[in-house]
Amino acid sequence: MKKTTLAVAVPLAVVGVAIAGAWYTGSRVEETVTRDIGEINASIQQTGLPVSLTLLGIERGVFSSAARYQVSLAVEARGEAKTLVFSDRIEHGPFPLSRLASGKLMPVMAQNNIALEQTPGIAPLFEAAGGKAPLTGTVTLHYGQGRDAVLETAALQFTQDHSSLRVSPGKLSMFMSKSEVRSDGHLAEIDTTFVQPQTGLPMRFALRDLRLNGDQKIDADGFATGPSSASIESVQGSIEGGPEMFAMHKIVGEGVLKRSEKGLLDQTVSYRIGILAMQGKEFGSLKLDTSVRNLDGAAVKTLAETYRKIMFAGFKGGDAAKALIAEQLPVLQSQVLSLLDNSPTLALDELSLQTAHGTARMSLTVDLRKPDLNAGTPNAIIQSALAGLKADAKVDKALISDLAIGTAQQTAKTDPVALKQESDAAAEMLSGMALRSHWARLEGDSLVSSLSYTNGQITFNGQAMSVEQFAGSVLGLPLGGEDEYEYEEEFEEAK
C-alpha cells in the first residue's frame, strides 16, 4: 500500500470508528439512562430518603443526545413535593468533542454535561448567581463502568434587609466505581452578616478555605473503608467594623474505617483546632480523638436501615408514621443488643487543650459485652453489659492560670502583675477544691485522676472499692451501709 494511501486511510478509519461508536452509543443512550435512573432510585429507597429521580424526556442524536431529569423531594407531610429540574447534554463516545478539545484522548463511553434549570421555585437562587446556573457538572462514563464526576457551584450573593450571604465558587471532583470512591472538594470563602436580635449589633462570620478529601475502597458488604478528611483554614466572628470576637484556625477532621483481623469494623475519628483565639488573643489548641472497635458489619447495616426508617417516618409525620415508629422501636432495641455480641469498645482516646504554659488531657475507654437479660433490674442488665471501663485525666496547674488570665483579659484587665496574682490564686483555689473532694491527687504541678472498673470492682486514684463504696464515698450517693461509711474513713486516711 502506498504511503499516501495509508496516510488517508488511517484518519478515515479513526473517523469511521468514532462515528460508528457514537451511533452505537446513541442507539443505546435511552436504555442506559433509564437503567441508571432505576438503579439510583433503588439506592435512594434503601436509605429511606424521600427523594426520587424521573426522566422527563430524551432526544437522541448521532454525536450527542439531550435529556431532562426531575428530582423530587417530599419535605412536607401535606402538600406538593419540592422539585428541581436538570438538563443534560450527553456526548456519545468513544471520543466526545469536549474531551478532545481539552486534550483528553482516551476513549470513553459517554460524557454527561448537566446544569440546573431555572424554575419558579428556585428563581432567587439564579438571581443570587447573577443569572448563571447555580449548579453544573460533568459525569464521564468509562468503559470499565467507572465514573468521573465534577460538580461546580457558581458564586452566590444573597442580600435581604440588613443581612447578607456571599459564597465563592465551589468544586467537587469524584471518581466512583463498584470497588472504590475518591473525592476532592474545595470552597474558598463564605461570608455572612446579620443583626444580632439581643444587641442590635451587625455581626460578621467568615469561613476560609474549606477542603474535602477521600480515598476509599468498597468492600463486599458495601462499606467504604479507608481515609477521609475535611479541613477549614479559619472561621472568624466579629462585630461588623469592630474587633474580632473569636477565631479558629487550622481546623481538621479526619476519619478512617477499616476491617480488623477478625473481619470486624474499626473506625477512628479525629478533630484538631490548631489555634483558638478570643478577642484577638490566642487561647490555645484543641484535640479530640475517638474510636469504635469490634463492630459487626451486618449488624451495623440492619441497625442503620431501621434507624433511617424511624427517622424519616418521624420527618413525614401522620398516623401511619407513628404506627411505623411504634413497630420499629422494639426492632431497633433488639438490633442494638446484637451489636454487643462481638464485645465492641468505645473510646475517647484523647481530649486535650494545650495553652501557652500547660495542658489538660483526658481519655475514656468503655468495653461492652452482651448483657444478661435475666439479671433482674434494668440497672443490673446495664451493669452486666459493661465489661470494663478506664478513665484518666491530667490538668496542669499552669493551664488553669492561663485560663484565668484569658478570662480576666475579656474584662479589659491589662495589669500583668494583677493578672498573674489573680490567675495563680484561681489555680490554687481550684486545685484545693479538687484535692479536698478526692477527685484528684497532686503529681508535681499537675492534678491527676484515674478510674478503672472490671468485674464489679472499681479502682479510683489507686484505691480499690466496690461500686457501692464508690457511689457512697466519692459520689456521695445514699446507697448506705455501715461498711461504706467505714470505708470512707479508710479512704480519708489513705489520702
Short mmCIF file of C-alpha atoms in Angstrom, two decimals:
data_model
loop_
_atom_site.label_atom_id
_atom_site.label_comp_id
_atom_site.label_asym_id
_atom_site.label_seq_id
_atom_site.Cartn_x
_atom_site.Cartn_y
_atom_site.Cartn_z
CA MET A 1 0.00 0.00 0.00
CA LYS A 2 1.37 3.43 -0.94
CA LYS A 3 2.26 5.82 1.86
CA THR A 4 -0.21 8.43 0.58
CA THR A 5 -2.99 5.86 0.58
CA LEU A 6 -2.07 4.82 4.12
CA ALA A 7 -1.96 8.43 5.28
CA VAL A 8 -5.52 8.91 4.08
CA ALA A 9 -6.85 5.51 5.15
CA VAL A 10 -5.76 5.72 8.82
CA PRO A 11 -7.56 9.03 9.62
CA LEU A 12 -10.62 7.84 7.73
CA ALA A 13 -10.61 4.62 9.75
CA VAL A 14 -10.37 6.58 13.01
CA VAL A 15 -13.24 8.83 11.95
CA GLY A 16 -15.26 5.80 10.91
CA VAL A 17 -14.70 4.14 14.26
CA ALA A 18 -15.67 7.35 16.06
CA ILE A 19 -18.88 7.72 14.03
CA ALA A 20 -19.78 4.06 14.46
CA GLY A 21 -19.08 4.26 18.20
CA ALA A 22 -21.10 7.45 18.56
CA TRP A 23 -24.00 5.92 16.61
CA TYR A 24 -23.91 2.79 18.78
CA THR A 25 -23.80 4.82 21.99
CA GLY A 26 -26.68 6.98 20.74
CA SER A 27 -28.75 3.93 19.89
CA ARG A 28 -28.47 2.73 23.49
CA VAL A 29 -28.46 6.04 25.35
CA GLU A 30 -32.11 5.96 26.40
CA GLU A 31 -31.82 2.36 27.58
CA THR A 32 -28.69 3.25 29.58
CA VAL A 33 -30.21 6.39 31.12
CA THR A 34 -33.40 4.54 32.11
CA ARG A 35 -31.38 1.76 33.71
CA ASP A 36 -29.17 4.21 35.61
CA ILE A 37 -32.20 6.12 36.92
CA GLY A 38 -33.72 2.86 38.12
CA GLU A 39 -30.51 1.96 39.97
CA ILE A 40 -30.29 5.43 41.54
CA ASN A 41 -33.90 5.28 42.76
CA ALA A 42 -33.34 1.79 44.18
CA SER A 43 -30.30 3.06 46.10
CA ILE A 44 -32.26 6.07 47.41
CA GLN A 45 -35.10 3.83 48.58
CA GLN A 46 -32.64 1.78 50.62
CA THR A 47 -31.59 4.91 52.50
CA GLY A 48 -35.19 5.88 53.27
CA LEU A 49 -34.71 9.40 51.87
CA PRO A 50 -37.95 10.95 50.47
CA VAL A 51 -36.24 11.66 47.12
CA SER A 52 -36.93 10.33 43.63
CA LEU A 53 -35.43 10.88 40.16
CA THR A 54 -37.56 10.94 36.99
CA LEU A 55 -36.63 11.10 33.29
CA LEU A 56 -38.78 13.85 31.76
CA GLY A 57 -37.68 13.24 28.17
CA ILE A 58 -34.79 12.47 25.84
CA GLU A 59 -33.91 13.46 22.26
CA ARG A 60 -31.37 11.21 20.56
CA GLY A 61 -28.75 12.37 18.06
CA VAL A 62 -25.72 10.82 16.39
CA PHE A 63 -22.96 12.54 18.32
CA SER A 64 -24.98 13.76 21.29
CA SER A 65 -28.38 13.47 22.93
CA ALA A 66 -30.39 15.81 25.14
CA ALA A 67 -32.19 14.69 28.30
CA ARG A 68 -34.06 16.33 31.16
CA TYR A 69 -34.47 14.97 34.69
CA GLN A 70 -36.59 15.92 37.66
CA VAL A 71 -35.53 15.44 41.28
CA SER A 72 -38.49 15.39 43.70
CA LEU A 73 -38.13 15.91 47.45
CA ALA A 74 -41.15 15.19 49.67
CA VAL A 75 -40.35 17.51 52.57
CA GLU A 76 -43.88 18.01 53.89
CA ALA A 77 -46.44 15.62 55.35
CA ARG A 78 -49.08 17.50 53.36
CA GLY A 79 -48.60 19.47 50.17
CA GLU A 80 -46.71 19.11 46.92
CA ALA A 81 -43.18 17.80 46.70
CA LYS A 82 -40.35 20.22 46.01
CA THR A 83 -38.74 19.67 42.62
CA LEU A 84 -35.54 20.51 40.77
CA VAL A 85 -35.11 20.11 37.01
CA PHE A 86 -31.77 19.38 35.34
CA SER A 87 -30.82 19.47 31.66
CA ASP A 88 -28.23 17.02 30.34
CA ARG A 89 -26.30 17.14 27.08
CA ILE A 90 -24.98 13.60 26.63
CA GLU A 91 -21.93 13.43 24.36
CA HIS A 92 -21.55 9.98 22.83
CA GLY A 93 -18.26 8.08 22.97
CA PRO A 94 -15.72 6.94 22.18
CA PHE A 95 -14.42 10.48 21.59
CA PRO A 96 -16.71 13.21 23.00
CA LEU A 97 -15.85 16.50 21.35
CA SER A 98 -15.46 18.44 24.62
CA ARG A 99 -12.88 15.91 25.84
CA LEU A 100 -10.95 16.11 22.59
CA ALA A 101 -10.99 19.91 22.81
CA SER A 102 -9.41 19.73 26.28
CA GLY A 103 -6.74 17.27 25.14
CA LYS A 104 -8.29 14.14 26.69
CA LEU A 105 -7.75 11.46 24.04
CA MET A 106 -8.64 8.29 25.97
CA PRO A 107 -11.89 6.76 24.66
CA VAL A 108 -14.90 6.76 26.98
CA MET A 109 -18.49 5.55 26.63
CA ALA A 110 -20.14 8.95 27.17
CA GLN A 111 -19.95 12.29 28.92
CA ASN A 112 -22.92 13.96 30.59
CA ASN A 113 -22.98 17.76 30.84
CA ILE A 114 -25.55 18.64 33.50
CA ALA A 115 -26.97 22.01 34.57
CA LEU A 116 -29.74 23.08 36.96
CA GLU A 117 -32.64 24.69 35.09
CA GLN A 118 -34.41 27.81 36.28
CA THR A 119 -37.93 27.14 37.57
CA PRO A 120 -40.24 29.47 39.54
CA GLY A 121 -39.44 27.80 42.86
CA ILE A 122 -35.68 28.45 42.66
CA ALA A 123 -35.64 31.79 40.81
CA PRO A 124 -33.97 33.53 43.82
CA LEU A 125 -31.08 31.07 43.55
CA PHE A 126 -30.47 32.11 39.93
CA GLU A 127 -30.69 35.77 40.94
CA ALA A 128 -28.06 35.15 43.62
CA ALA A 129 -25.85 33.55 40.95
CA GLY A 130 -26.17 36.56 38.66
CA GLY A 131 -28.36 34.69 36.16
CA LYS A 132 -25.96 31.75 35.79
CA ALA A 133 -26.84 28.14 36.57
CA PRO A 134 -26.05 27.75 40.30
CA LEU A 135 -25.09 24.09 39.85
CA THR A 136 -23.38 22.46 36.86
CA GLY A 137 -21.41 19.28 36.39
CA THR A 138 -19.93 16.67 34.11
CA VAL A 139 -20.08 12.90 34.53
CA THR A 140 -17.79 10.76 32.37
CA LEU A 141 -18.68 7.08 31.96
CA HIS A 142 -15.64 4.89 31.32
CA TYR A 143 -15.72 1.53 29.57
CA GLY A 144 -14.83 -0.15 32.84
CA GLN A 145 -18.09 1.27 34.31
CA GLY A 146 -16.23 3.73 36.50
CA ARG A 147 -17.46 7.33 36.56
CA ASP A 148 -15.59 10.61 36.87
CA ALA A 149 -17.81 13.41 38.15
CA VAL A 150 -17.07 17.11 38.56
CA LEU A 151 -19.71 19.28 40.26
CA GLU A 152 -19.34 23.07 40.35
CA THR A 153 -21.35 25.73 42.15
CA ALA A 154 -21.47 29.34 40.97
CA ALA A 155 -20.60 32.34 43.12
CA LEU A 156 -23.69 33.29 45.15
CA GLN A 157 -24.69 36.61 46.72
CA PHE A 158 -27.86 36.88 48.85
CA THR A 159 -29.00 40.18 50.38
CA GLN A 160 -32.11 40.84 52.46
CA ASP A 161 -32.70 43.82 54.75
CA HIS A 162 -29.51 44.10 56.83
CA SER A 163 -28.40 40.51 56.26
CA SER A 164 -26.21 39.08 53.51
CA LEU A 165 -24.56 35.85 52.47
CA ARG A 166 -21.71 35.53 50.00
CA VAL A 167 -20.40 32.16 48.81
CA SER A 168 -17.46 31.80 46.43
CA PRO A 169 -17.50 29.23 43.59
CA GLY A 170 -17.02 25.64 44.75
CA LYS A 171 -15.84 22.45 43.07
CA LEU A 172 -16.13 18.75 43.95
CA SER A 173 -14.33 16.09 41.90
CA MET A 174 -15.14 12.40 42.37
CA PHE A 175 -14.32 9.02 40.88
CA MET A 176 -16.83 6.25 41.57
CA SER A 177 -16.84 2.57 40.70
CA LYS A 178 -18.10 -0.63 42.26
CA SER A 179 -14.81 -1.02 44.15
CA GLU A 180 -13.68 2.50 45.10
CA VAL A 181 -14.66 6.11 45.71
CA ARG A 182 -12.26 9.04 45.55
CA SER A 183 -13.18 12.67 46.19
CA ASP A 184 -11.54 16.09 46.30
CA GLY A 185 -13.51 19.28 47.01
CA HIS A 186 -12.73 22.94 47.63
CA LEU A 187 -14.73 26.03 48.62
CA ALA A 188 -12.65 29.17 49.14
CA GLU A 189 -14.88 31.61 51.02
CA ILE A 190 -18.17 32.05 52.87
CA ASP A 191 -19.10 35.43 54.40
CA THR A 192 -22.32 36.23 56.22
CA THR A 193 -23.58 39.28 58.11
CA PHE A 194 -26.72 39.73 60.20
CA VAL A 195 -28.06 41.88 63.02
CA GLN A 196 -27.98 40.21 66.44
CA PRO A 197 -31.54 40.47 67.88
CA GLN A 198 -30.43 40.93 71.50
CA THR A 199 -27.94 43.75 70.92
CA GLY A 200 -28.89 45.13 67.52
CA LEU A 201 -25.21 44.95 66.52
CA PRO A 202 -24.24 43.85 63.00
CA MET A 203 -22.34 40.55 63.25
CA ARG A 204 -19.99 39.09 60.66
CA PHE A 205 -18.82 35.49 60.26
CA ALA A 206 -16.20 34.39 57.76
CA LEU A 207 -15.04 30.94 56.69
CA ARG A 208 -11.94 30.41 54.57
CA ASP A 209 -10.62 27.50 52.53
CA LEU A 210 -12.90 24.50 53.08
CA ARG A 211 -11.44 21.29 51.63
CA LEU A 212 -12.78 17.72 51.41
CA ASN A 213 -10.79 14.61 50.52
CA GLY A 214 -11.41 10.88 50.47
CA ASP A 215 -9.80 7.72 49.10
CA GLN A 216 -11.92 4.71 49.99
CA LYS A 217 -12.43 1.14 48.83
CA ILE A 218 -15.86 -0.51 48.74
CA ASP A 219 -15.77 -3.90 50.44
CA ALA A 220 -18.04 -6.88 49.85
CA ASP A 221 -20.61 -5.60 52.37
CA GLY A 222 -20.80 -2.16 50.77
CA PHE A 223 -18.75 -0.29 53.40
CA ALA A 224 -16.38 2.45 52.20
CA THR A 225 -13.15 1.62 54.01
CA GLY A 226 -10.17 3.95 54.05
CA PRO A 227 -9.40 7.56 54.95
CA SER A 228 -11.48 10.70 54.51
CA SER A 229 -10.87 14.24 55.74
CA ALA A 230 -12.22 17.77 55.88
CA SER A 231 -10.32 20.93 56.75
CA ILE A 232 -11.02 24.65 57.20
CA GLU A 233 -8.25 27.22 57.25
CA SER A 234 -10.15 29.62 59.52
CA VAL A 235 -13.53 30.58 60.99
CA GLN A 236 -13.87 34.07 62.46
CA GLY A 237 -16.64 36.01 64.14
CA SER A 238 -16.64 39.75 64.74
CA ILE A 239 -18.75 42.85 65.11
CA GLU A 240 -19.05 44.46 61.68
CA GLY A 241 -16.38 47.13 61.52
CA GLY A 242 -15.26 46.25 65.04
CA PRO A 243 -12.91 43.87 66.87
CA GLU A 244 -12.67 40.14 66.34
CA MET A 245 -14.70 38.20 68.96
CA PHE A 246 -13.38 34.72 68.28
CA ALA A 247 -11.35 32.81 65.72
CA MET A 248 -10.43 29.20 64.99
CA HIS A 249 -7.55 28.37 62.64
CA LYS A 250 -6.29 25.11 61.11
CA ILE A 251 -9.46 23.08 61.73
CA VAL A 252 -9.06 19.47 60.60
CA GLY A 253 -11.35 16.44 60.81
CA GLU A 254 -10.09 13.00 59.77
CA GLY A 255 -11.72 9.59 59.77
CA VAL A 256 -10.63 6.05 58.87
CA LEU A 257 -12.86 2.98 58.59
CA LYS A 258 -11.12 -0.38 58.27
CA ARG A 259 -11.53 -4.10 58.82
CA SER A 260 -9.74 -5.77 61.71
CA GLU A 261 -8.05 -9.17 61.51
CA LYS A 262 -11.32 -10.65 62.79
CA GLY A 263 -13.23 -9.09 59.90
CA LEU A 264 -14.97 -6.60 62.21
CA LEU A 265 -15.21 -2.85 61.63
CA ASP A 266 -12.92 -0.38 63.39
CA GLN A 267 -13.37 3.36 62.97
CA THR A 268 -11.31 6.29 64.21
CA VAL A 269 -12.37 9.95 64.02
CA SER A 270 -10.05 12.82 64.93
CA TYR A 271 -10.53 16.58 65.15
CA ARG A 272 -7.94 19.33 65.53
CA ILE A 273 -8.17 23.08 66.05
CA GLY A 274 -4.67 24.46 65.67
CA ILE A 275 -5.36 27.90 67.14
CA LEU A 276 -8.24 29.11 69.34
CA ALA A 277 -8.41 32.88 69.82
CA MET A 278 -10.68 35.20 71.79
CA GLN A 279 -10.76 38.99 71.41
CA GLY A 280 -7.74 38.82 69.13
CA LYS A 281 -5.62 36.89 71.67
CA GLU A 282 -4.50 33.27 71.12
CA PHE A 283 -6.07 30.94 73.65
CA GLY A 284 -4.63 27.52 72.82
CA SER A 285 -5.23 24.45 70.66
CA LEU A 286 -7.75 21.62 70.90
CA LYS A 287 -7.52 17.92 70.03
CA LEU A 288 -10.18 15.21 70.03
CA ASP A 289 -9.56 11.55 69.07
CA THR A 290 -12.34 8.94 69.21
CA SER A 291 -12.61 5.32 68.10
CA VAL A 292 -15.05 2.44 67.89
CA ARG A 293 -13.77 -1.11 67.54
CA ASN A 294 -15.18 -4.61 67.00
CA LEU A 295 -18.41 -3.71 65.22
CA ASP A 296 -20.19 -6.38 63.20
CA GLY A 297 -20.82 -5.01 59.70
CA ALA A 298 -24.08 -6.88 59.12
CA ALA A 299 -25.47 -5.67 62.46
CA VAL A 300 -24.45 -2.10 61.67
CA LYS A 301 -26.24 -2.24 58.29
CA THR A 302 -29.52 -3.58 59.68
CA LEU A 303 -29.41 -1.09 62.57
CA ALA A 304 -28.79 1.79 60.16
CA GLU A 305 -31.69 0.72 57.92
CA THR A 306 -34.10 0.55 60.86
CA TYR A 307 -32.91 3.90 62.21
CA ARG A 308 -33.46 5.53 58.81
CA LYS A 309 -37.00 4.15 58.65
CA ILE A 310 -37.79 5.62 62.07
CA MET A 311 -36.11 8.94 61.35
CA PHE A 312 -37.85 9.58 58.03
CA ALA A 313 -41.18 8.35 59.33
CA GLY A 314 -40.94 10.99 62.03
CA PHE A 315 -39.92 13.51 59.39
CA LYS A 316 -43.09 12.84 57.36
CA GLY A 317 -45.45 12.74 60.34
CA GLY A 318 -49.02 11.40 60.38
CA ASP A 319 -50.71 8.39 61.98
CA ALA A 320 -49.10 5.90 59.58
CA ALA A 321 -45.67 7.22 60.53
CA LYS A 322 -46.47 6.94 64.26
CA ALA A 323 -47.56 3.34 63.76
CA LEU A 324 -44.35 2.55 61.87
CA ILE A 325 -42.21 4.11 64.61
CA ALA A 326 -44.04 2.12 67.31
CA GLU A 327 -43.49 -1.05 65.27
CA GLN A 328 -39.80 -0.43 64.60
CA LEU A 329 -38.66 0.71 68.07
CA PRO A 330 -38.55 -2.83 69.58
CA VAL A 331 -36.70 -3.97 66.45
CA LEU A 332 -34.19 -1.16 66.93
CA GLN A 333 -33.62 -2.14 70.57
CA SER A 334 -33.02 -5.76 69.57
CA GLN A 335 -30.53 -4.70 66.89
CA VAL A 336 -28.64 -2.50 69.34
CA LEU A 337 -28.24 -5.53 71.62
CA SER A 338 -26.98 -7.62 68.68
CA LEU A 339 -24.13 -5.12 68.24
CA LEU A 340 -22.85 -6.19 71.67
CA ASP A 341 -22.34 -9.82 70.60
CA ASN A 342 -18.76 -9.07 69.47
CA SER A 343 -17.81 -7.07 72.59
CA PRO A 344 -17.27 -3.64 70.98
CA THR A 345 -15.10 -0.95 72.52
CA LEU A 346 -15.99 2.75 72.57
CA ALA A 347 -13.15 5.13 73.29
CA LEU A 348 -12.47 8.79 73.77
CA ASP A 349 -8.80 8.24 73.07
CA GLU A 350 -7.83 11.83 73.80
CA LEU A 351 -9.49 15.13 74.56
CA SER A 352 -6.89 17.77 75.22
CA LEU A 353 -6.46 21.52 75.46
CA GLN A 354 -2.99 22.99 75.04
CA THR A 355 -2.26 26.55 76.19
CA ALA A 356 0.99 28.51 76.27
CA HIS A 357 2.16 27.01 79.57
CA GLY A 358 0.14 23.85 80.24
CA THR A 359 -2.05 21.01 79.05
CA ALA A 360 -5.31 19.39 80.12
CA ARG A 361 -5.84 15.86 78.84
CA MET A 362 -8.39 13.12 79.44
CA SER A 363 -9.23 9.70 77.99
CA LEU A 364 -12.05 7.20 78.43
CA THR A 365 -12.39 3.60 77.21
CA VAL A 366 -15.57 1.56 77.61
CA ASP A 367 -15.57 -2.20 76.88
CA LEU A 368 -19.04 -3.65 76.28
CA ARG A 369 -20.39 -7.18 76.09
CA LYS A 370 -23.67 -8.98 75.55
CA PRO A 371 -25.81 -8.25 78.63
CA ASP A 372 -27.54 -10.75 80.86
CA LEU A 373 -31.20 -10.06 80.10
CA ASN A 374 -32.18 -12.19 83.11
CA ALA A 375 -30.22 -10.02 85.53
CA GLY A 376 -33.46 -8.77 87.09
CA THR A 377 -33.46 -4.99 87.19
CA PRO A 378 -32.63 -2.55 84.37
CA ASN A 379 -29.60 -1.33 86.35
CA ALA A 380 -28.35 -4.88 86.72
CA ILE A 381 -28.79 -5.53 83.00
CA ILE A 382 -26.86 -2.38 82.15
CA GLN A 383 -24.11 -3.28 84.59
CA SER A 384 -23.84 -6.76 83.04
CA ALA A 385 -23.24 -5.12 79.62
CA LEU A 386 -20.24 -3.21 80.98
CA ALA A 387 -17.18 -5.44 80.72
CA GLY A 388 -14.69 -2.75 81.67
CA LEU A 389 -14.05 0.97 81.91
CA LYS A 390 -10.89 3.02 82.19
CA ALA A 391 -10.65 6.81 82.51
CA ASP A 392 -7.64 9.07 83.06
CA ALA A 393 -7.34 12.85 83.41
CA LYS A 394 -4.45 15.22 83.93
CA VAL A 395 -4.62 19.03 84.29
CA ASP A 396 -1.52 21.19 84.66
CA LYS A 397 -1.94 23.96 87.20
CA ALA A 398 -0.25 26.27 84.69
CA LEU A 399 -3.16 25.69 82.32
CA ILE A 400 -5.62 26.81 85.00
CA SER A 401 -3.58 30.01 85.36
CA ASP A 402 -3.64 30.55 81.58
CA LEU A 403 -7.41 30.12 81.52
CA ALA A 404 -7.83 32.54 84.41
CA ILE A 405 -5.68 35.14 82.65
CA GLY A 406 -7.65 34.70 79.44
CA THR A 407 -10.93 35.15 81.31
CA ALA A 408 -9.68 38.26 83.08
CA GLN A 409 -8.48 39.78 79.82
CA GLN A 410 -12.03 39.59 78.47
CA THR A 411 -12.99 42.09 81.18
CA ALA A 412 -10.36 44.56 79.91
CA LYS A 413 -7.90 43.90 82.75
CA THR A 414 -4.38 44.58 81.48
CA ASP A 415 -2.09 44.98 84.53
CA PRO A 416 0.29 41.98 84.16
CA VAL A 417 1.13 41.82 87.89
CA ALA A 418 -2.53 41.83 88.91
CA LEU A 419 -3.36 39.28 86.21
CA LYS A 420 -0.61 36.95 87.41
CA GLN A 421 -1.68 37.20 91.05
CA GLU A 422 -5.32 36.62 90.17
CA SER A 423 -4.55 33.64 87.93
CA ASP A 424 -2.26 31.98 90.50
CA ALA A 425 -4.93 32.40 93.18
CA ALA A 426 -7.54 30.85 90.91
CA ALA A 427 -5.25 27.90 90.17
CA GLU A 428 -4.59 27.28 93.86
CA MET A 429 -8.27 27.59 94.75
CA LEU A 430 -9.42 25.13 92.09
CA SER A 431 -6.58 22.74 92.90
CA GLY A 432 -7.51 22.80 96.56
CA MET A 433 -11.15 22.09 95.77
CA ALA A 434 -10.19 19.11 93.58
CA LEU A 435 -7.89 17.68 96.24
CA ARG A 436 -10.34 18.14 99.12
CA SER A 437 -13.10 16.42 97.14
CA HIS A 438 -10.74 13.45 96.46
CA TRP A 439 -11.44 13.72 92.74
CA ALA A 440 -7.75 14.30 92.03
CA ARG A 441 -4.30 13.86 93.50
CA LEU A 442 -1.26 16.08 93.03
CA GLU A 443 1.67 14.84 90.95
CA GLY A 444 4.28 17.55 90.62
CA ASP A 445 2.42 20.61 89.32
CA SER A 446 -0.43 18.61 87.80
CA LEU A 447 -3.77 17.36 89.08
CA VAL A 448 -4.21 13.70 88.14
CA SER A 449 -7.22 11.42 88.36
CA SER A 450 -7.77 7.79 87.29
CA LEU A 451 -10.67 5.38 87.36
CA SER A 452 -10.96 1.77 86.25
CA TYR A 453 -13.73 -0.79 86.50
CA THR A 454 -13.75 -4.54 85.88
CA ASN A 455 -15.67 -7.48 87.33
CA GLY A 456 -17.70 -5.28 89.68
CA GLN A 457 -14.59 -3.73 91.24
CA ILE A 458 -13.52 -0.08 90.95
CA THR A 459 -10.05 1.36 91.41
CA PHE A 460 -10.23 5.12 91.87
CA ASN A 461 -6.99 7.08 92.20
CA GLY A 462 -5.18 3.93 93.36
CA GLN A 463 -7.83 2.89 95.90
CA ALA A 464 -9.81 -0.33 95.31
CA MET A 465 -13.51 -0.27 96.20
CA SER A 466 -16.84 -1.76 95.25
CA VAL A 467 -19.36 0.07 93.09
CA GLU A 468 -21.45 0.79 96.18
CA GLN A 469 -18.47 2.17 98.06
CA PHE A 470 -17.53 4.40 95.12
CA ALA A 471 -21.09 5.70 94.90
CA GLY A 472 -21.23 6.40 98.63
CA SER A 473 -17.77 7.75 99.47
CA VAL A 474 -16.87 9.55 96.23
CA LEU A 475 -20.13 10.46 94.55
CA GLY A 476 -21.96 10.94 97.83
CA LEU A 477 -24.96 8.86 96.75
CA PRO A 478 -27.06 7.47 99.67
CA LEU A 479 -26.66 3.76 98.94
CA GLY A 480 -25.83 3.38 102.64
CA GLY A 481 -24.45 0.56 104.63
CA GLU A 482 -22.08 0.68 107.62
CA ASP A 483 -19.27 -0.82 105.58
CA GLU A 484 -19.46 2.10 103.18
CA TYR A 485 -19.06 4.66 105.98
CA GLU A 486 -16.18 2.63 107.43
CA TYR A 487 -14.55 2.55 104.00
CA GLU A 488 -14.99 6.30 103.66
CA GLU A 489 -12.94 6.78 106.85
CA GLU A 490 -10.23 4.47 105.44
CA PHE A 491 -10.31 6.40 102.20
CA GLU A 492 -9.83 9.69 104.08
CA GLU A 493 -6.86 8.24 106.00
CA ALA A 494 -5.29 6.94 102.79
CA LYS A 495 -5.50 10.44 101.32
#
